[in-house]
Tab-separated table of C-alpha atoms in Angstrom:
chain	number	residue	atom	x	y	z
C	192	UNK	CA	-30.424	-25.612	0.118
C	193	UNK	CA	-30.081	-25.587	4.022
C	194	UNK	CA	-29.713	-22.020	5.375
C	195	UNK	CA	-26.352	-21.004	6.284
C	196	UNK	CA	-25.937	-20.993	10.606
C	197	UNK	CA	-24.919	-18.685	12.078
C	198	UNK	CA	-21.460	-19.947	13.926
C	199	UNK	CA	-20.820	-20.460	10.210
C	200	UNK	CA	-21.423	-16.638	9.000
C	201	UNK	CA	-19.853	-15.820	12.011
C	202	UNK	CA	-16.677	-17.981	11.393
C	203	UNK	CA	-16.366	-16.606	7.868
C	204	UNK	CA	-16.052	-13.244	9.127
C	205	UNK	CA	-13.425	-14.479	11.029
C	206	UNK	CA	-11.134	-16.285	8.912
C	207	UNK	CA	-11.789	-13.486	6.402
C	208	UNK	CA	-10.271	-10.947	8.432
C	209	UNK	CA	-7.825	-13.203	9.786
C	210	UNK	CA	-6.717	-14.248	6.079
C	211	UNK	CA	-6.678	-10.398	4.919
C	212	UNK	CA	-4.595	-9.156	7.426
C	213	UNK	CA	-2.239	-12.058	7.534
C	214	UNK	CA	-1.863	-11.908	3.781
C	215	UNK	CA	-0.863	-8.505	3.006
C	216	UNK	CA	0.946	-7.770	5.972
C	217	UNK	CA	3.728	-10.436	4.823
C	218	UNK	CA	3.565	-8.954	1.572
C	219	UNK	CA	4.317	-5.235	3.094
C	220	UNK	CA	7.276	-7.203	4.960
C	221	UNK	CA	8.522	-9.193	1.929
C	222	UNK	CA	7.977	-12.509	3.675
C	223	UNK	CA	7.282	-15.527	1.960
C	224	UNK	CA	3.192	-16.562	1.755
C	225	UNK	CA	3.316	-19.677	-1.008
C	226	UNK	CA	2.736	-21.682	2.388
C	227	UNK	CA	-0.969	-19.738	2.244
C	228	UNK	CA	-1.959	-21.886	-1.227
C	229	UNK	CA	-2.863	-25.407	-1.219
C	230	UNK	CA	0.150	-26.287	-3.240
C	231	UNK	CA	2.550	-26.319	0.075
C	232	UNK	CA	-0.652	-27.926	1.394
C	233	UNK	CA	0.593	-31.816	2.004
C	234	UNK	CA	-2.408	-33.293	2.801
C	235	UNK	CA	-4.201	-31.491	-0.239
C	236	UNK	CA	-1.772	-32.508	-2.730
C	237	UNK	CA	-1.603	-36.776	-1.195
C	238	UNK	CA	-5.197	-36.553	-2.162
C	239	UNK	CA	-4.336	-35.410	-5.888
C	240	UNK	CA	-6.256	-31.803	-5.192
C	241	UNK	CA	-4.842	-29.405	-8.361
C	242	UNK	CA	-2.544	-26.870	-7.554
C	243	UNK	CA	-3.572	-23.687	-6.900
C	244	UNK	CA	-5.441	-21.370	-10.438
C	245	UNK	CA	-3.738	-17.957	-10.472
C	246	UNK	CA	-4.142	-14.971	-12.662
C	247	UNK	CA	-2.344	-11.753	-11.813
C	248	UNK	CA	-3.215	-9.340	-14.338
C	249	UNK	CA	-4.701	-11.529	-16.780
C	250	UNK	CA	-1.665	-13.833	-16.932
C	251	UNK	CA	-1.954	-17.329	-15.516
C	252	UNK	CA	1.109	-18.327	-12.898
C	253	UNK	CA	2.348	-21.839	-12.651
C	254	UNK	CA	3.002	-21.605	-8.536
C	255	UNK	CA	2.620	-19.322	-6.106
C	256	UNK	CA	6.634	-19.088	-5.827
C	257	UNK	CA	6.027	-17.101	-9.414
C	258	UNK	CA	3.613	-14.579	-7.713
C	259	UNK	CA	6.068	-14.081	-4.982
C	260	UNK	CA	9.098	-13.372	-7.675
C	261	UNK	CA	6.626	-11.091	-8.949
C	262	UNK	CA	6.326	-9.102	-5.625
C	263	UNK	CA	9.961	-9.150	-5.262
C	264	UNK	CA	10.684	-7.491	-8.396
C	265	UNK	CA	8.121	-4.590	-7.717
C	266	UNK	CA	10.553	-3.869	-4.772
C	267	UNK	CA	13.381	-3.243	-5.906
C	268	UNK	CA	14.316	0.557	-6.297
C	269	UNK	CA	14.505	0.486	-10.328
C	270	UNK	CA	11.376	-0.794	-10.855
C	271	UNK	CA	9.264	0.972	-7.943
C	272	UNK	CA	8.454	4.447	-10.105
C	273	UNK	CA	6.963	2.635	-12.939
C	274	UNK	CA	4.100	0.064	-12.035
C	275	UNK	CA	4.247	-3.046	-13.031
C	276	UNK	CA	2.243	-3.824	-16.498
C	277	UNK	CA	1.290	-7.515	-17.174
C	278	UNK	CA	2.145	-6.909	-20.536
C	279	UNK	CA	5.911	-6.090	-19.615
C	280	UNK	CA	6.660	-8.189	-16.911
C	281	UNK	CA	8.722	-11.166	-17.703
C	282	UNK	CA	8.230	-13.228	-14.551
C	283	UNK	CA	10.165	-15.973	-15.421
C	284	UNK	CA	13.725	-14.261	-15.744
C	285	UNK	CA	14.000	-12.015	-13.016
C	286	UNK	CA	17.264	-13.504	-10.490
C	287	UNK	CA	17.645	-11.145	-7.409
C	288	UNK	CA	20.822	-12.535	-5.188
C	289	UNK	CA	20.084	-13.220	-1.579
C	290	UNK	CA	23.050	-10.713	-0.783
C	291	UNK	CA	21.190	-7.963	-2.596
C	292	UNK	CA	17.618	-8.416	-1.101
C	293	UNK	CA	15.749	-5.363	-1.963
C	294	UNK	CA	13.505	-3.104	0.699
C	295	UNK	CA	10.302	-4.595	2.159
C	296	UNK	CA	8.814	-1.020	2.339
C	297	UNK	CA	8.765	0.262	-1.435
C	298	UNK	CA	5.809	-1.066	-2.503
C	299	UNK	CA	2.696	-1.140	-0.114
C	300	UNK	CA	-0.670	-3.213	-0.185
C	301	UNK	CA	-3.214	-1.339	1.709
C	302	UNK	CA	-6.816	-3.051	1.388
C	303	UNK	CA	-9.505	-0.767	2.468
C	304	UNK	CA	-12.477	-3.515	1.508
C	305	UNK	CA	-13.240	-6.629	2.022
C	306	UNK	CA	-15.928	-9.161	1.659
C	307	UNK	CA	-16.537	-12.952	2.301
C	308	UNK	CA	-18.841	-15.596	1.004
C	309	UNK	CA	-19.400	-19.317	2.096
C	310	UNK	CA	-19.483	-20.968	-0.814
C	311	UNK	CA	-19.813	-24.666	0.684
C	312	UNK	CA	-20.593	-24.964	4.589
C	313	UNK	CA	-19.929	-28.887	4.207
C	314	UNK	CA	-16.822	-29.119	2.735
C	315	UNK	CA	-14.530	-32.254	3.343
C	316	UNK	CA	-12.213	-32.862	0.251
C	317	UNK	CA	-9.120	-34.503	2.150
C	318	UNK	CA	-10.842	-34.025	5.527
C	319	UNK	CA	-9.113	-36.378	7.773
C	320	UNK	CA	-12.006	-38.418	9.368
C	321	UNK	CA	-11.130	-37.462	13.274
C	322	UNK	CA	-12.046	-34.150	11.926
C	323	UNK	CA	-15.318	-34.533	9.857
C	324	UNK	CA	-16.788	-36.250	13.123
C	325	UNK	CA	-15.484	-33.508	15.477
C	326	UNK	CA	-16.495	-30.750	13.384
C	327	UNK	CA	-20.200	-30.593	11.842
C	328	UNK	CA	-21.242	-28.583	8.796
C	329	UNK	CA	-22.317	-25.924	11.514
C	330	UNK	CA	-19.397	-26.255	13.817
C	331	UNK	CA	-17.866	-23.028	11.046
C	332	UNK	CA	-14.888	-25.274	10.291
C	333	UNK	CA	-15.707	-26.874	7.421
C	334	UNK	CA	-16.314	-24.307	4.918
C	335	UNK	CA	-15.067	-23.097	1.281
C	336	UNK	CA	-15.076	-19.380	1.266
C	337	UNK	CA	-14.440	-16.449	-1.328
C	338	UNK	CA	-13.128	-13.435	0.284
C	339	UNK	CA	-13.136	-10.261	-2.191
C	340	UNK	CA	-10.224	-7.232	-1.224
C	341	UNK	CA	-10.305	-3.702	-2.847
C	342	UNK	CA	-7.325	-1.667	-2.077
C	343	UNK	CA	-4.595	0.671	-2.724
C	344	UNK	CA	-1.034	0.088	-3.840
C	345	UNK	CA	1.721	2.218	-3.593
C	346	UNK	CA	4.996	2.212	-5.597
C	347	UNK	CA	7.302	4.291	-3.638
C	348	UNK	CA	7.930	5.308	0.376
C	349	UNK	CA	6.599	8.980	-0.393
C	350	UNK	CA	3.242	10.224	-0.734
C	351	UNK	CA	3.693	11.454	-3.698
C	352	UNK	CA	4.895	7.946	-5.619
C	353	UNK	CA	2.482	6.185	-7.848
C	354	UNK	CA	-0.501	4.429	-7.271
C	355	UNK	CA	-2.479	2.026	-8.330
C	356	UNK	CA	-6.155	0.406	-7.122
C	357	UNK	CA	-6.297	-3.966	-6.795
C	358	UNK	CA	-8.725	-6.213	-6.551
C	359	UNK	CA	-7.608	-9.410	-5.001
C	360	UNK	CA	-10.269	-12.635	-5.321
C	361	UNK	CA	-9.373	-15.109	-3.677
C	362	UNK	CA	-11.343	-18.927	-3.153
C	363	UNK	CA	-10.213	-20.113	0.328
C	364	UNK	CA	-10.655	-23.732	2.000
C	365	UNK	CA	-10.076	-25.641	5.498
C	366	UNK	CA	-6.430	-25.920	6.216
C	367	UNK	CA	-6.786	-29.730	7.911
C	368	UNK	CA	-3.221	-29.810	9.056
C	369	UNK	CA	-3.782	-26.398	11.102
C	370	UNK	CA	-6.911	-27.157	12.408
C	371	UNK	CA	-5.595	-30.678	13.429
C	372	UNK	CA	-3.436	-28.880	15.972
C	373	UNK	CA	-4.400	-27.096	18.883
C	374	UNK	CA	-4.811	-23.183	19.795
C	375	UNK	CA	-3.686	-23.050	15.765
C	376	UNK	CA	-3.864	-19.278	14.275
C	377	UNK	CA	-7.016	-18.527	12.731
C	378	UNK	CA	-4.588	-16.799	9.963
C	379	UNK	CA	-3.520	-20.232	8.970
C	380	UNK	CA	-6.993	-21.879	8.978
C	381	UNK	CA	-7.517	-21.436	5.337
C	382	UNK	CA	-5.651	-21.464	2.502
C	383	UNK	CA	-5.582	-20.165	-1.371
C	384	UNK	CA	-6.957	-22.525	-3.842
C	385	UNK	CA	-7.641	-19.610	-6.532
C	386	UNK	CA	-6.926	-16.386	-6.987
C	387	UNK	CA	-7.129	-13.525	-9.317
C	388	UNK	CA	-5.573	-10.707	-8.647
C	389	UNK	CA	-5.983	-7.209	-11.269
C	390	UNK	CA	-4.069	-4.100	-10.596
C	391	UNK	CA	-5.742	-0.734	-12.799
């Protein structure tokens, strides 16, 4: 195995920091992120990639539109003083009317870790060919990364609401139509093809 180069470890860091921040600062704001996962992912999904793997609490979601019902329904005021429990939570029935869209700032994501891994520094599953030439293996483009978060999350405005710790794992690769374009956001460079996701 070729070392890793260092524009690579450098570009991980990057896109690491990039994803985490970009991540849970739309969940903090209640914005949407299933465009972050591979399933929005048009080029991904033409070359018959799988949709994205994800387990929040030890329960396995279908899309990432599930997850983000999920997040929705820890917002709203009734439901913010007792955490969720993935034994309780009954994804697939909750209906909150656009007219009645609850607070953004109820429940809070703060990571305080992070860590990032290249897992393949050649990677080129539905790489459009303009791109494989343009970028090499150690041009830190072309890489599938796993980026680790430990944090805090907190159910209620106060400082004295509940808490819980997360860890958030997350397997990350090239987002080719973002790249393709020029002065694209580093935030959008990769996107989610698994995640797991425990709150304890």
């Amino acid at each position: 195995m070729s070392p890793i180069s260092e524009s690579n470890i450098r570009s991980s860091s990057e896109a690491a920091e990039a994803f985490v921040t970009w991540y849970y600062d739309a969940i903090n704001k209640g914005k949407p992120i299933s465009s972050g996962y591979v399933n929005a992912n048009k080029t991904y999904m033409a070359a018959q990639h799988p949709p994205a793997d994800l387990i929040i609490n030890g329960r396995q979601l279908s899309t990432p539109e599930e997850w983000e019902k999920l997040l929705e329904q820890q917002r709203t005021p009734q439901l913010v003083l007792s955490p969720p429990s993935s034994t309780t939570t009954n994804i697939t029935n909750i209906n909150i009317s656009k007219e009645d869209k609850p607070p953004t700032n109820l429940v809070q994501y703060t990571p305080e870790s992070y860590d990032t891994h290249i897992i393949n520094a050649d990677y080129t599953f539905a790489c459009p060919p303009d791109l494989a030439k343009k970028y090499s293996k150690n041009a830190g483009v072309r890489m599938m990364l796993t980026v680790t978060v430990s944090g805090r999350v907190s159910f209620g405005p106060d400082k004295e609401a509940p808490k819980q710790t997360f860890h958030d794992s997350f397997v990350l690769v090239p987002n080719w139509e973002v790249i393709a374009r020029a002065g694209s956001k580093a935030t959008r460079r990769y996107i989610v093809v698994s995640q797991t996701y425990r709150a304890f």
